[in-house]
Amino acid sequence: MTTCGEAVRTGLIFRADDSYRFLHDRVQEAAYSLIPMDLRAGAHLRIGLLLATHTPAEKRDEAIFEIVNQLNRGSHLITLCPPTASGSQT
């Protein structure tokens, strides 16, 4: 059984349409507290990118706030032009 399947079976999360939701805010808070502080921004950025990539166009309007919220929480990790080895940008 998958990790999500086990969490569904035990009642910690439930499946709604094509996504999973925590049963209660406290469960979500407990899960979030397990992510080390220095890794949280990266997790938010990855979630935002995944949501932006995999949300169908017809559902994007209803998901846009969640997508942007996730991206914003990791936005300081985004670099548009990574520096070259010499420190100058081309």
CSV table of N, CA, C and O in Angstrom, one decimal:
chain,number,residue,atom,x,y,z
A,1,MET,N,0.8,-1.2,0.0
A,1,MET,CA,0.0,0.0,0.0
A,1,MET,C,0.9,1.2,0.0
A,1,MET,O,1.9,1.3,0.7
A,2,THR,N,0.5,2.3,-0.7
A,2,THR,CA,1.3,3.5,-0.8
A,2,THR,C,1.2,4.2,0.5
A,2,THR,O,0.3,4.0,1.4
A,3,THR,N,2.1,5.2,0.7
A,3,THR,CA,2.1,6.0,1.9
A,3,THR,C,0.8,6.8,2.1
A,3,THR,O,0.2,6.8,3.1
A,4,CYS,N,0.3,7.3,1.0
A,4,CYS,CA,-1.0,8.1,1.0
A,4,CYS,C,-2.1,7.1,1.3
A,4,CYS,O,-3.0,7.4,2.0
A,5,GLY,N,-2.0,5.9,0.7
A,5,GLY,CA,-3.1,4.9,0.9
A,5,GLY,C,-3.2,4.5,2.4
A,5,GLY,O,-4.3,4.4,2.9
A,6,GLU,N,-2.0,4.4,3.0
A,6,GLU,CA,-2.0,4.1,4.5
A,6,GLU,C,-2.6,5.2,5.3
A,6,GLU,O,-3.3,5.0,6.2
A,7,ALA,N,-2.2,6.5,4.9
A,7,ALA,CA,-2.8,7.6,5.6
A,7,ALA,C,-4.3,7.8,5.4
A,7,ALA,O,-5.0,8.1,6.3
A,8,VAL,N,-4.8,7.4,4.2
A,8,VAL,CA,-6.2,7.4,4.0
A,8,VAL,C,-6.9,6.3,4.8
A,8,VAL,O,-7.9,6.6,5.5
A,9,ARG,N,-6.3,5.1,4.8
A,9,ARG,CA,-6.8,4.0,5.6
A,9,ARG,C,-7.0,4.3,7.1
A,9,ARG,O,-7.9,4.0,7.7
A,10,THR,N,-6.0,5.0,7.6
A,10,THR,CA,-6.0,5.4,9.0
A,10,THR,C,-6.8,6.6,9.3
A,10,THR,O,-7.0,7.0,10.5
A,11,GLY,N,-7.3,7.3,8.3
A,11,GLY,CA,-8.1,8.5,8.5
A,11,GLY,C,-7.4,9.8,8.7
A,11,GLY,O,-8.0,10.8,9.1
A,12,LEU,N,-6.1,9.8,8.4
A,12,LEU,CA,-5.4,11.1,8.6
A,12,LEU,C,-5.6,12.1,7.4
A,12,LEU,O,-5.6,13.3,7.6
A,13,ILE,N,-5.8,11.5,6.2
A,13,ILE,CA,-6.1,12.3,5.0
A,13,ILE,C,-7.2,11.6,4.3
A,13,ILE,O,-7.5,10.4,4.5
A,14,PHE,N,-7.9,12.4,3.4
A,14,PHE,CA,-8.9,11.8,2.6
A,14,PHE,C,-8.7,12.2,1.1
A,14,PHE,O,-8.1,13.2,0.8
A,15,ARG,N,-9.1,11.3,0.2
A,15,ARG,CA,-9.0,11.6,-1.2
A,15,ARG,C,-10.2,12.3,-1.7
A,15,ARG,O,-11.3,11.9,-1.4
A,16,ALA,N,-10.0,13.5,-2.4
A,16,ALA,CA,-11.1,14.2,-2.9
A,16,ALA,C,-10.8,14.5,-4.4
A,16,ALA,O,-9.8,15.1,-4.7
A,17,ASP,N,-11.6,14.0,-5.3
A,17,ASP,CA,-11.3,14.1,-6.7
A,17,ASP,C,-9.9,13.5,-7.1
A,17,ASP,O,-9.7,12.4,-6.8
A,18,ASP,N,-9.1,14.4,-7.5
A,18,ASP,CA,-7.7,14.0,-7.9
A,18,ASP,C,-6.6,14.5,-7.0
A,18,ASP,O,-5.5,14.7,-7.3
A,19,SER,N,-7.0,14.7,-5.7
A,19,SER,CA,-6.0,15.2,-4.7
A,19,SER,C,-6.3,14.6,-3.4
A,19,SER,O,-7.3,13.9,-3.2
A,20,TYR,N,-5.4,14.9,-2.4
A,20,TYR,CA,-5.5,14.4,-1.1
A,20,TYR,C,-5.7,15.7,-0.2
A,20,TYR,O,-5.1,16.7,-0.4
A,21,ARG,N,-6.4,15.5,0.9
A,21,ARG,CA,-6.6,16.6,1.9
A,21,ARG,C,-6.4,16.0,3.3
A,21,ARG,O,-6.8,14.9,3.5
A,22,PHE,N,-5.9,16.9,4.2
A,22,PHE,CA,-5.8,16.4,5.6
A,22,PHE,C,-7.2,16.5,6.2
A,22,PHE,O,-8.0,17.4,5.9
A,23,LEU,N,-7.4,15.5,7.0
A,23,LEU,CA,-8.7,15.5,7.7
A,23,LEU,C,-9.0,16.7,8.6
A,23,LEU,O,-10.1,17.2,8.7
A,24,HIS,N,-7.9,17.2,9.2
A,24,HIS,CA,-8.1,18.2,10.2
A,24,HIS,C,-6.8,19.1,10.1
A,24,HIS,O,-5.7,18.7,9.8
A,25,ASP,N,-7.0,20.4,10.4
A,25,ASP,CA,-5.8,21.3,10.4
A,25,ASP,C,-4.7,20.9,11.3
A,25,ASP,O,-3.5,21.1,11.0
A,26,ARG,N,-5.1,20.3,12.5
A,26,ARG,CA,-4.1,19.9,13.4
A,26,ARG,C,-3.2,18.8,12.8
A,26,ARG,O,-2.0,18.7,13.1
A,27,VAL,N,-3.8,17.9,12.0
A,27,VAL,CA,-3.0,16.8,11.4
A,27,VAL,C,-2.0,17.5,10.4
A,27,VAL,O,-0.8,17.1,10.3
A,28,GLN,N,-2.5,18.4,9.6
A,28,GLN,CA,-1.6,19.1,8.7
A,28,GLN,C,-0.5,19.9,9.4
A,28,GLN,O,0.7,19.8,9.0
A,29,GLU,N,-0.8,20.5,10.5
A,29,GLU,CA,0.2,21.2,11.3
A,29,GLU,C,1.3,20.3,11.9
A,29,GLU,O,2.5,20.6,11.9
A,30,ALA,N,0.8,19.1,12.3
A,30,ALA,CA,1.8,18.1,12.8
A,30,ALA,C,2.7,17.6,11.7
A,30,ALA,O,3.9,17.4,11.9
A,31,ALA,N,2.1,17.3,10.6
A,31,ALA,CA,2.9,16.9,9.4
A,31,ALA,C,3.9,17.9,9.0
A,31,ALA,O,5.1,17.7,8.8
A,32,TYR,N,3.5,19.2,9.0
A,32,TYR,CA,4.3,20.3,8.6
A,32,TYR,C,5.5,20.5,9.6
A,32,TYR,O,6.6,20.8,9.2
A,33,SER,N,5.2,20.3,10.9
A,33,SER,CA,6.2,20.4,11.9
A,33,SER,C,7.4,19.4,11.7
A,33,SER,O,8.5,19.6,12.3
A,34,LEU,N,7.1,18.3,11.0
A,34,LEU,CA,8.1,17.3,10.8
A,34,LEU,C,9.2,17.7,9.7
A,34,LEU,O,10.2,17.1,9.6
A,35,ILE,N,8.8,18.7,8.9
A,35,ILE,CA,9.7,19.2,7.9
A,35,ILE,C,10.7,20.2,8.6
A,35,ILE,O,10.3,21.2,9.2
A,36,PRO,N,12.0,19.9,8.5
A,36,PRO,CA,13.0,20.8,9.1
A,36,PRO,C,12.8,22.3,8.6
A,36,PRO,O,12.5,22.4,7.4
A,37,MET,N,13.0,23.2,9.4
A,37,MET,CA,12.8,24.6,9.0
A,37,MET,C,13.6,25.0,7.8
A,37,MET,O,13.0,25.7,6.9
A,38,ASP,N,14.8,24.6,7.7
A,38,ASP,CA,15.6,25.0,6.6
A,38,ASP,C,15.3,24.3,5.3
A,38,ASP,O,15.8,24.7,4.2
A,39,LEU,N,14.3,23.4,5.3
A,39,LEU,CA,13.9,22.7,4.1
A,39,LEU,C,12.5,23.1,3.7
A,39,LEU,O,12.0,22.7,2.6
A,40,ARG,N,11.8,23.9,4.5
A,40,ARG,CA,10.4,24.2,4.2
A,40,ARG,C,10.2,25.1,2.9
A,40,ARG,O,9.3,24.8,2.1
A,41,ALA,N,11.1,26.1,2.7
A,41,ALA,CA,10.9,27.0,1.6
A,41,ALA,C,11.1,26.1,0.3
A,41,ALA,O,10.4,26.3,-0.7
A,42,GLY,N,12.1,25.2,0.3
A,42,GLY,CA,12.3,24.4,-0.9
A,42,GLY,C,11.1,23.5,-1.1
A,42,GLY,O,10.7,23.2,-2.3
A,43,ALA,N,10.5,23.0,-0.1
A,43,ALA,CA,9.3,22.1,-0.2
A,43,ALA,C,8.2,22.9,-0.8
A,43,ALA,O,7.5,22.5,-1.7
A,44,HIS,N,8.0,24.2,-0.3
A,44,HIS,CA,6.9,25.0,-0.9
A,44,HIS,C,7.1,25.3,-2.4
A,44,HIS,O,6.2,25.3,-3.2
A,45,LEU,N,8.4,25.6,-2.7
A,45,LEU,CA,8.7,25.9,-4.1
A,45,LEU,C,8.4,24.7,-5.0
A,45,LEU,O,7.8,24.8,-6.0
A,46,ARG,N,8.9,23.5,-4.6
A,46,ARG,CA,8.6,22.3,-5.3
A,46,ARG,C,7.1,22.0,-5.5
A,46,ARG,O,6.6,21.7,-6.5
A,47,ILE,N,6.3,22.2,-4.4
A,47,ILE,CA,4.9,22.0,-4.4
A,47,ILE,C,4.3,23.0,-5.4
A,47,ILE,O,3.4,22.7,-6.2
A,48,GLY,N,4.7,24.3,-5.3
A,48,GLY,CA,4.1,25.3,-6.2
A,48,GLY,C,4.4,25.0,-7.7
A,48,GLY,O,3.6,25.1,-8.6
A,49,LEU,N,5.7,24.6,-8.0
A,49,LEU,CA,6.0,24.2,-9.4
A,49,LEU,C,5.2,23.0,-9.8
A,49,LEU,O,4.8,22.9,-11.0
A,50,LEU,N,5.1,22.0,-9.0
A,50,LEU,CA,4.3,20.8,-9.3
A,50,LEU,C,2.8,21.2,-9.6
A,50,LEU,O,2.2,20.7,-10.6
A,51,LEU,N,2.3,22.0,-8.7
A,51,LEU,CA,0.9,22.5,-8.9
A,51,LEU,C,0.7,23.3,-10.2
A,51,LEU,O,-0.2,23.0,-11.0
A,52,ALA,N,1.7,24.2,-10.5
A,52,ALA,CA,1.6,25.0,-11.7
A,52,ALA,C,1.7,24.1,-12.9
A,52,ALA,O,1.1,24.3,-14.0
A,53,THR,N,2.6,23.1,-12.9
A,53,THR,CA,2.8,22.2,-14.0
A,53,THR,C,1.6,21.2,-14.3
A,53,THR,O,1.3,21.0,-15.4
A,54,HIS,N,1.1,20.7,-13.2
A,54,HIS,CA,0.1,19.6,-13.3
A,54,HIS,C,-1.4,20.0,-13.2
A,54,HIS,O,-2.2,19.2,-13.3
A,55,THR,N,-1.6,21.3,-12.9
A,55,THR,CA,-3.0,21.7,-12.8
A,55,THR,C,-3.6,22.0,-14.2
A,55,THR,O,-3.0,22.8,-14.9
A,56,PRO,N,-4.6,21.3,-14.6
A,56,PRO,CA,-5.2,21.5,-15.9
A,56,PRO,C,-5.6,22.9,-16.1
A,56,PRO,O,-6.1,23.6,-15.2
A,57,ALA,N,-5.5,23.4,-17.3
A,57,ALA,CA,-5.9,24.8,-17.7
A,57,ALA,C,-7.3,25.2,-17.2
A,57,ALA,O,-7.5,26.3,-16.7
A,58,GLU,N,-8.2,24.2,-17.3
A,58,GLU,CA,-9.6,24.5,-17.0
A,58,GLU,C,-9.8,24.6,-15.4
A,58,GLU,O,-10.8,25.1,-15.0
A,59,LYS,N,-8.8,24.2,-14.6
A,59,LYS,CA,-8.9,24.3,-13.2
A,59,LYS,C,-8.0,25.3,-12.6
A,59,LYS,O,-7.9,25.5,-11.4
A,60,ARG,N,-7.2,25.9,-13.5
A,60,ARG,CA,-6.1,26.8,-13.0
A,60,ARG,C,-6.7,28.0,-12.2
A,60,ARG,O,-6.2,28.5,-11.2
A,61,ASP,N,-7.8,28.6,-12.7
A,61,ASP,CA,-8.4,29.8,-12.1
A,61,ASP,C,-8.8,29.5,-10.6
A,61,ASP,O,-8.6,30.3,-9.7
A,62,GLU,N,-9.3,28.3,-10.3
A,62,GLU,CA,-9.7,28.0,-9.0
A,62,GLU,C,-8.5,27.6,-8.1
A,62,GLU,O,-8.6,27.7,-6.9
A,63,ALA,N,-7.4,27.2,-8.7
A,63,ALA,CA,-6.2,26.8,-8.0
A,63,ALA,C,-5.1,27.9,-7.9
A,63,ALA,O,-4.1,27.7,-7.2
A,64,ILE,N,-5.3,29.0,-8.6
A,64,ILE,CA,-4.2,30.0,-8.7
A,64,ILE,C,-3.7,30.6,-7.4
A,64,ILE,O,-2.5,30.8,-7.2
A,65,PHE,N,-4.6,30.8,-6.4
A,65,PHE,CA,-4.2,31.3,-5.2
A,65,PHE,C,-3.3,30.3,-4.4
A,65,PHE,O,-2.3,30.7,-3.8
A,66,GLU,N,-3.6,29.1,-4.4
A,66,GLU,CA,-2.8,28.0,-3.8
A,66,GLU,C,-1.5,27.9,-4.5
A,66,GLU,O,-0.4,27.8,-3.8
A,67,ILE,N,-1.5,27.9,-5.8
A,67,ILE,CA,-0.2,27.9,-6.6
A,67,ILE,C,0.7,29.0,-6.2
A,67,ILE,O,1.9,28.9,-5.9
A,68,VAL,N,0.2,30.3,-6.3
A,68,VAL,CA,1.0,31.5,-6.0
A,68,VAL,C,1.4,31.5,-4.5
A,68,VAL,O,2.6,31.8,-4.2
A,69,ASN,N,0.6,31.0,-3.6
A,69,ASN,CA,1.0,31.0,-2.2
A,69,ASN,C,2.2,30.1,-2.0
A,69,ASN,O,3.1,30.4,-1.3
A,70,GLN,N,2.1,28.9,-2.6
A,70,GLN,CA,3.3,28.0,-2.5
A,70,GLN,C,4.5,28.6,-3.1
A,70,GLN,O,5.6,28.5,-2.5
A,71,LEU,N,4.4,29.1,-4.3
A,71,LEU,CA,5.6,29.7,-5.0
A,71,LEU,C,6.1,30.9,-4.2
A,71,LEU,O,7.4,31.0,-4.0
A,72,ASN,N,5.3,31.7,-3.6
A,72,ASN,CA,5.7,32.9,-2.8
A,72,ASN,C,6.5,32.4,-1.6
A,72,ASN,O,7.5,33.0,-1.2
A,73,ARG,N,6.1,31.3,-1.0
A,73,ARG,CA,6.8,30.9,0.2
A,73,ARG,C,8.2,30.3,-0.1
A,73,ARG,O,9.0,30.1,0.8
A,74,GLY,N,8.5,30.0,-1.3
A,74,GLY,CA,9.8,29.6,-1.7
A,74,GLY,C,10.5,30.5,-2.7
A,74,GLY,O,11.5,30.2,-3.3
A,75,SER,N,9.9,31.7,-2.9
A,75,SER,CA,10.4,32.6,-4.0
A,75,SER,C,11.8,33.0,-3.8
A,75,SER,O,12.5,33.3,-4.8
A,76,HIS,N,12.3,33.2,-2.6
A,76,HIS,CA,13.7,33.6,-2.4
A,76,HIS,C,14.7,32.6,-2.9
A,76,HIS,O,15.9,32.9,-3.0
A,77,LEU,N,14.3,31.4,-3.2
A,77,LEU,CA,15.2,30.4,-3.7
A,77,LEU,C,15.3,30.4,-5.2
A,77,LEU,O,16.1,29.7,-5.8
A,78,ILE,N,14.4,31.2,-5.9
A,78,ILE,CA,14.4,31.2,-7.3
A,78,ILE,C,15.5,32.1,-7.8
A,78,ILE,O,15.6,33.3,-7.4
A,79,THR,N,16.3,31.6,-8.7
A,79,THR,CA,17.3,32.4,-9.4
A,79,THR,C,17.1,32.4,-10.9
A,79,THR,O,16.9,31.3,-11.4
A,80,LEU,N,17.0,33.5,-11.5
A,80,LEU,CA,16.7,33.6,-12.9
A,80,LEU,C,18.0,33.3,-13.8
A,80,LEU,O,17.9,32.7,-14.8
A,81,CYS,N,19.1,33.9,-13.3
A,81,CYS,CA,20.3,33.8,-14.0
A,81,CYS,C,21.4,33.3,-13.0
A,81,CYS,O,21.9,34.2,-12.3
A,82,PRO,N,21.7,32.1,-12.9
A,82,PRO,CA,22.7,31.6,-12.0
A,82,PRO,C,24.0,32.2,-12.3
A,82,PRO,O,24.4,32.4,-13.5
A,83,PRO,N,24.8,32.6,-11.3
A,83,PRO,CA,26.1,33.2,-11.5
A,83,PRO,C,27.0,32.2,-12.1
A,83,PRO,O,26.9,31.0,-11.8
A,84,THR,N,27.9,32.7,-13.0
A,84,THR,CA,29.0,31.8,-13.5
A,84,THR,C,30.0,31.6,-12.5
A,84,THR,O,30.1,32.2,-11.4
A,85,ALA,N,31.0,30.7,-12.8
A,85,ALA,CA,32.0,30.3,-11.9
A,85,ALA,C,32.9,31.5,-11.5
A,85,ALA,O,33.4,31.6,-10.4
A,86,SER,N,33.0,32.5,-12.4
A,86,SER,CA,33.8,33.7,-12.1
A,86,SER,C,33.1,34.7,-11.4
A,86,SER,O,33.6,35.7,-11.0
A,87,GLY,N,31.8,34.5,-11.2
A,87,GLY,CA,30.9,35.5,-10.5
A,87,GLY,C,30.3,36.5,-11.4
A,87,GLY,O,29.4,37.2,-10.9
A,88,SER,N,30.6,36.5,-12.6
A,88,SER,CA,29.9,37.5,-13.5
A,88,SER,C,28.8,36.8,-14.3
A,88,SER,O,28.8,35.5,-14.3
A,89,GLN,N,27.9,37.5,-14.7
A,89,GLN,CA,26.7,37.0,-15.4
A,89,GLN,C,26.8,37.3,-16.9
A,89,GLN,O,27.3,38.4,-17.3
A,90,THR,N,26.4,36.4,-17.7
A,90,THR,CA,26.4,36.6,-19.2
A,90,THR,C,25.1,36.9,-19.7
A,90,THR,O,24.1,36.6,-19.2
